């Protein structure tokens, strides 16, 4: 399982970007290229289109993360996740 940990970590770092970008990629593939779930039966087309869109979005986000300015902004946004989290109001009140 350790073999895939780096890959899983790299993909998980890109998931928000993939989520934000996937609609634009789907629209581009559908309207500009005519590539949508109607290319063949839905049993094949839905997983195929999903994998293609995921792959394109992952590639775009991975490339964007190589740009120094974008990488810096992403790291600043990641710092927000390091804030303390509380499961209840009582726990928050205890830590004040």
N, CA, C and O atoms as a DFTB+ gen file, in Angstrom:
384 C
 N C O
     1  1       0.822      -1.203       0.000
     2  2       0.000       0.000       0.000
     3  2       0.863       1.262       0.000
     4  3       0.457       2.279      -0.563
     5  1       2.027       1.218       0.610
     6  2       2.910       2.374       0.666
     7  2       3.303       2.860      -0.723
     8  3       3.605       4.038      -0.915
     9  1       3.298       1.973      -1.663
    10  2       3.708       2.285      -3.025
    11  2       2.829       3.380      -3.626
    12  3       3.310       4.195      -4.414
    13  1       1.574       3.407      -3.271
    14  2       0.625       4.339      -3.871
    15  2       0.388       5.587      -3.026
    16  3      -0.359       6.474      -3.439
    17  1       1.004       5.668      -1.859
    18  2       0.736       6.797      -0.970
    19  2       1.107       8.139      -1.589
    20  3       0.363       9.108      -1.438
    21  1       2.246       8.216      -2.284
    22  2       2.650       9.470      -2.925
    23  2       1.664       9.874      -4.007
    24  3       1.302      11.046      -4.118
    25  1       1.231       8.913      -4.801
    26  2       0.269       9.189      -5.868
    27  2      -1.057       9.669      -5.288
    28  3      -1.636      10.641      -5.773
    29  1      -1.529       8.995      -4.264
    30  2      -2.793       9.377      -3.635
    31  2      -2.678      10.765      -3.015
    32  3      -3.606      11.567      -3.114
    33  1      -1.549      11.050      -2.377
    34  2      -1.344      12.372      -1.775
    35  2      -1.296      13.467      -2.844
    36  3      -1.854      14.548      -2.657
    37  1      -0.631      13.183      -3.961
    38  2      -0.538      14.175      -5.046
    39  2      -1.913      14.450      -5.654
    40  3      -2.257      15.602      -5.919
    41  1      -2.692      13.403      -5.874
    42  2      -4.035      13.583      -6.442
    43  2      -4.945      14.284      -5.441
    44  3      -5.750      15.131      -5.826
    45  1      -4.826      13.943      -4.166
    46  2      -5.699      14.570      -3.166
    47  2      -5.406      16.059      -3.016
    48  3      -6.300      16.830      -2.669
    49  1      -4.169      16.471      -3.273
    50  2      -3.845      17.901      -3.236
    51  2      -4.496      18.670      -4.382
    52  3      -4.607      19.894      -4.323
    53  1      -4.923      17.967      -5.413
    54  2      -5.506      18.622      -6.595
    55  2      -7.028      18.537      -6.635
    56  3      -7.632      19.069      -7.567
    57  1      -7.666      17.897      -5.673
    58  2      -9.097      17.617      -5.791
    59  2      -9.987      18.861      -5.819
    60  3     -10.983      18.884      -6.541
    61  1      -9.647      19.888      -5.050
    62  2     -10.476      21.095      -5.087
    63  2     -10.404      21.741      -6.463
    64  3     -11.421      22.172      -7.006
    65  1      -9.207      21.807      -7.023
    66  2      -9.049      22.365      -8.360
    67  2      -9.786      21.551      -9.409
    68  3     -10.378      22.104     -10.336
    69  1      -9.746      20.236      -9.256
    70  2     -10.469      19.364     -10.188
    71  2     -11.967      19.622     -10.084
    72  3     -12.663      19.711     -11.096
    73  1     -12.455      19.741      -8.857
    74  2     -13.878      20.002      -8.642
    75  2     -14.309      21.319      -9.291
    76  3     -15.357      21.392      -9.933
    77  1     -13.491      22.353      -9.114
    78  2     -13.820      23.663      -9.657
    79  2     -13.750      23.668     -11.180
    80  3     -14.573      24.308     -11.834
    81  1     -12.781      22.964     -11.748
    82  2     -12.511      23.019     -13.176
    83  2     -13.333      22.042     -14.010
    84  3     -13.491      22.253     -15.213
    85  1     -13.862      20.977     -13.402
    86  2     -14.453      19.900     -14.207
    87  2     -15.643      20.358     -15.054
    88  3     -15.853      19.830     -16.146
    89  1     -16.413      21.311     -14.580
    90  2     -17.566      21.777     -15.357
    91  2     -17.107      22.470     -16.638
    92  3     -17.686      22.267     -17.705
    93  1     -16.067      23.284     -16.522
    94  2     -15.536      23.967     -17.715
    95  2     -14.995      22.958     -18.725
    96  3     -15.220      23.099     -19.927
    97  1     -14.295      21.958     -18.247
    98  2     -13.743      20.932     -19.143
    99  2     -14.876      20.141     -19.800
   100  3     -14.821      19.851     -20.995
   101  1     -15.894      19.796     -19.025
   102  2     -17.030      19.062     -19.606
   103  2     -17.731      19.903     -20.671
   104  3     -18.083      19.388     -21.732
   105  1     -17.934      21.182     -20.401
   106  2     -18.553      22.066     -21.393
   107  2     -17.698      22.174     -22.647
   108  3     -18.214      22.128     -23.764
   109  1     -16.390      22.319     -22.461
   110  2     -15.491      22.404     -23.610
   111  2     -15.570      21.126     -24.451
   112  3     -15.702      21.187     -25.674
   113  1     -15.490      19.984     -23.795
   114  2     -15.541      18.720     -24.532
   115  2     -16.877      18.529     -25.234
   116  3     -16.930      17.998     -26.343
   117  1     -17.946      18.959     -24.594
   118  2     -19.280      18.772     -25.161
   119  2     -19.537      19.728     -26.317
   120  3     -19.879      19.291     -27.416
   121  1     -19.376      21.022     -26.084
   122  2     -19.759      22.015     -27.094
   123  2     -18.726      22.200     -28.198
   124  3     -19.087      22.360     -29.363
   125  1     -17.460      22.179     -27.845
   126  2     -16.429      22.429     -28.844
   127  2     -16.029      21.153     -29.577
   128  3     -15.858      21.160     -30.796
   129  1     -15.884      20.077     -28.844
   130  2     -15.411      18.828     -29.435
   131  2     -16.509      17.795     -29.707
   132  3     -16.271      16.815     -30.412
   133  1     -17.686      18.001     -29.163
   134  2     -18.775      17.052     -29.367
   135  2     -18.574      15.734     -28.640
   136  3     -19.118      14.708     -29.050
   137  1     -17.803      15.753     -27.571
   138  2     -17.494      14.551     -26.798
   139  2     -18.326      14.581     -25.528
   140  3     -18.013      15.326     -24.599
   141  1     -19.379      13.783     -25.476
   142  2     -20.205      13.717     -24.276
   143  2     -20.689      12.293     -24.083
   144  3     -20.192      11.378     -24.739
   145  1     -21.643      12.090     -23.199
   146  2     -22.093      10.746     -22.871
   147  2     -22.928      10.109     -23.976
   148  3     -23.309       8.944     -23.863
   149  1     -23.219      10.853     -25.041
   150  2     -23.991      10.292     -26.155
   151  2     -23.091       9.606     -27.189
   152  3     -23.583       9.160     -28.225
   153  1     -21.777       9.512     -26.926
   154  2     -20.870       8.909     -27.899
   155  2     -21.109       7.419     -28.063
   156  3     -20.843       6.860     -29.128
   157  1     -21.603       6.776     -27.028
   158  2     -21.978       5.354     -27.091
   159  2     -22.936       5.102     -25.938
   160  3     -23.430       6.057     -25.339
   161  1     -23.204       3.880     -25.620
   162  2     -24.148       3.568     -24.551
   163  2     -23.712       4.158     -23.218
   164  3     -22.516       4.306     -22.967
   165  1     -24.665       4.494     -22.368
   166  2     -24.335       5.139     -21.097
   167  2     -23.478       4.275     -20.169
   168  3     -22.738       4.809     -19.343
   169  1     -23.569       2.963     -20.293
   170  2     -22.773       2.085     -19.431
   171  2     -21.277       2.278     -19.695
   172  3     -20.465       2.174     -18.776
   173  1     -20.922       2.555     -20.931
   174  2     -19.525       2.780     -21.303
   175  2     -19.199       4.273     -21.279
   176  3     -18.126       4.664     -20.820
   177  1     -20.112       5.103     -21.766
   178  2     -19.830       6.521     -21.967
   179  2     -19.642       7.281     -20.656
   180  3     -18.739       8.113     -20.560
   181  1     -20.459       7.021     -19.660
   182  2     -20.364       7.780     -18.408
   183  2     -19.016       7.548     -17.721
   184  3     -18.359       8.526     -17.365
   185  1     -18.571       6.300     -17.517
   186  2     -17.235       6.126     -16.924
   187  2     -16.116       6.666     -17.812
   188  3     -15.134       7.212     -17.309
   189  1     -16.258       6.517     -19.131
   190  2     -15.238       6.995     -20.057
   191  2     -15.107       8.513     -19.989
   192  3     -14.000       9.035     -19.855
   193  1     -16.213       9.214     -20.079
   194  2     -16.194      10.682     -20.013
   195  2     -15.684      11.129     -18.641
   196  3     -14.922      12.091     -18.550
   197  1     -16.092      10.448     -17.587
   198  2     -15.633      10.803     -16.237
   199  2     -14.123      10.679     -16.117
   200  3     -13.467      11.566     -15.571
   201  1     -13.573       9.594     -16.618
   202  2     -12.123       9.390     -16.537
   203  2     -11.363      10.401     -17.391
   204  3     -10.314      10.898     -16.981
   205  1     -11.891      10.707     -18.580
   206  2     -11.234      11.678     -19.458
   207  2     -11.249      13.063     -18.812
   208  3     -10.227      13.749     -18.790
   209  1     -12.393      13.472     -18.291
   210  2     -12.508      14.786     -17.647
   211  2     -11.602      14.850     -16.417
   212  3     -10.918      15.851     -16.210
   213  1     -11.590      13.802     -15.606
   214  2     -10.727      13.761     -14.427
   215  2      -9.263      13.881     -14.835
   216  3      -8.512      14.645     -14.228
   217  1      -8.855      13.138     -15.850
   218  2      -7.464      13.181     -16.304
   219  2      -7.058      14.546     -16.832
   220  3      -5.973      15.036     -16.517
   221  1      -7.912      15.159     -17.627
   222  2      -7.613      16.493     -18.162
   223  2      -7.518      17.514     -17.032
   224  3      -6.586      18.318     -16.993
   225  1      -8.478      17.480     -16.120
   226  2      -8.467      18.426     -14.992
   227  2      -7.231      18.219     -14.116
   228  3      -6.604      19.188     -13.690
   229  1      -6.885      16.973     -13.850
   230  2      -5.708      16.681     -13.036
   231  2      -4.451      17.219     -13.709
   232  3      -3.593      17.803     -13.047
   233  1      -4.337      17.026     -15.022
   234  2      -3.169      17.532     -15.753
   235  2      -3.096      19.059     -15.700
   236  3      -2.023      19.623     -15.488
   237  1      -4.230      19.723     -15.890
   238  2      -4.253      21.191     -15.855
   239  2      -3.856      21.709     -14.475
   240  3      -3.040      22.624     -14.366
   241  1      -4.426      21.132     -13.431
   242  2      -4.134      21.584     -12.067
   243  2      -2.681      21.290     -11.708
   244  3      -2.022      22.120     -11.082
   245  1      -2.173      20.123     -12.095
   246  2      -0.775      19.795     -11.812
   247  2       0.164      20.776     -12.511
   248  3       1.175      21.181     -11.937
   249  1      -0.162      21.156     -13.739
   250  2       0.657      22.144     -14.457
   251  2       0.558      23.523     -13.806
   252  3       1.561      24.225     -13.683
   253  1      -0.635      23.908     -13.394
   254  2      -0.808      25.207     -12.730
   255  2      -0.017      25.275     -11.426
   256  3       0.504      26.332     -11.068
   257  1       0.072      24.153     -10.720
   258  2       0.809      24.130      -9.462
   259  2       2.313      24.277      -9.661
   260  3       3.039      24.514      -8.696
   261  1       2.789      24.142     -10.887
   262  2       4.216      24.318     -11.188
   263  2       4.572      25.799     -11.367
   264  3       5.746      26.165     -11.302
   265  1       3.571      26.646     -11.590
   266  2       3.810      28.084     -11.749
   267  2       4.046      28.672     -10.357
   268  3       3.210      28.503      -9.469
   269  1       5.182      29.367     -10.153
   270  2       5.535      29.835      -8.807
   271  2       4.453      30.679      -8.124
   272  3       4.167      30.458      -6.947
   273  1       3.844      31.642      -8.832
   274  2       2.825      32.492      -8.213
   275  2       1.617      31.667      -7.772
   276  3       1.100      31.855      -6.671
   277  1       1.177      30.769      -8.621
   278  2       0.014      29.938      -8.294
   279  2       0.349      29.013      -7.126
   280  3      -0.460      28.829      -6.217
   281  1       1.542      28.438      -7.160
   282  2       1.965      27.548      -6.080
   283  2       1.980      28.278      -4.745
   284  3       1.567      27.728      -3.724
   285  1       2.463      29.535      -4.757
   286  2       2.503      30.330      -3.529
   287  2       1.089      30.582      -3.009
   288  3       0.840      30.449      -1.811
   289  1       0.176      30.939      -3.885
   290  2      -1.209      31.202      -3.470
   291  2      -1.871      29.937      -2.926
   292  3      -2.639      30.002      -1.966
   293  1      -1.581      28.806      -3.525
   294  2      -2.150      27.537      -3.052
   295  2      -1.624      27.224      -1.662
   296  3      -2.378      26.756      -0.808
   297  1      -0.329      27.477      -1.419
   298  2       0.245      27.213      -0.100
   299  2      -0.355      28.126       0.959
   300  3      -0.551      27.705       2.099
   301  1      -0.648      29.373       0.596
   302  2      -1.300      30.280       1.541
   303  2      -2.691      29.749       1.882
   304  3      -3.088      29.744       3.047
   305  1      -3.426      29.306       0.871
   306  2      -4.765      28.770       1.106
   307  2      -4.708      27.490       1.923
   308  3      -5.604      27.235       2.728
   309  1      -3.671      26.680       1.732
   310  2      -3.538      25.446       2.506
   311  2      -3.352      25.750       3.985
   312  3      -3.784      24.972       4.836
   313  1      -2.708      26.881       4.302
   314  2      -2.491      27.250       5.689
   315  2      -3.781      27.432       6.453
   316  3      -3.803      27.275       7.674
   317  1      -4.844      27.756       5.768
   318  2      -6.152      27.920       6.408
   319  2      -6.595      26.602       7.032
   320  3      -7.253      26.598       8.073
   321  1      -6.238      25.479       6.399
   322  2      -6.626      24.176       6.921
   323  2      -5.882      23.806       8.191
   324  3      -6.286      22.874       8.887
   325  1      -4.815      24.507       8.507
   326  2      -4.040      24.212       9.704
   327  2      -4.624      24.859      10.959
   328  3      -4.102      24.658      12.056
   329  1      -5.689      25.625      10.812
   330  2      -6.327      26.238      11.965
   331  2      -6.924      25.157      12.853
   332  3      -7.312      24.098      12.359
   333  1      -7.002      25.406      14.157
   334  2      -7.573      24.380      15.051
   335  2      -9.036      24.106      14.722
   336  3      -9.787      25.006      14.346
   337  1      -9.417      22.856      14.872
   338  2     -10.808      22.460      14.613
   339  2     -11.433      21.952      15.901
   340  3     -10.782      21.297      16.714
   341  1     -12.690      22.265      16.064
   342  2     -13.401      21.859      17.255
   343  2     -14.652      21.104      16.844
   344  3     -15.343      21.479      15.897
   345  1     -14.931      20.026      17.578
   346  2     -16.077      19.186      17.257
   347  2     -17.370      19.675      17.887
   348  3     -18.456      19.280      17.464
   349  1     -17.261      20.522      18.885
   350  2     -18.479      20.998      19.549
   351  2     -18.226      22.384      20.144
   352  3     -17.085      22.830      20.261
   353  1     -19.293      23.036      20.506
   354  2     -19.214      24.354      21.137
   355  2     -18.517      24.230      22.492
   356  3     -17.739      25.104      22.874
   357  1     -18.799      23.137      23.222
   358  2     -18.184      22.936      24.531
   359  2     -16.666      22.827      24.410
   360  3     -15.931      23.382      25.226
   361  1     -16.204      22.115      23.396
   362  2     -14.770      21.957      23.181
   363  2     -14.131      23.309      22.839
   364  3     -13.019      23.602      23.278
   365  1     -14.826      24.116      22.069
   366  2     -14.336      25.445      21.733
   367  2     -14.244      26.323      22.977
   368  3     -13.267      27.050      23.159
   369  1     -15.252      26.253      23.824
   370  2     -15.263      27.058      25.043
   371  2     -14.140      26.635      26.004
   372  3     -13.567      27.480      26.691
   373  1     -13.823      25.334      26.056
   374  2     -12.755      24.854      26.917
   375  2     -11.394      25.411      26.495
   376  3     -10.552      25.706      27.343
   377  1     -11.183      25.553      25.200
   378  2      -9.891      25.977      24.679
   379  2      -9.729      27.492      24.622
   380  3      -8.681      27.968      24.187
   381  1     -10.719      28.261      25.042
   382  2     -10.596      29.740      25.038
   383  2      -9.722      30.227      26.119
   384  3      -9.517      31.434      26.251
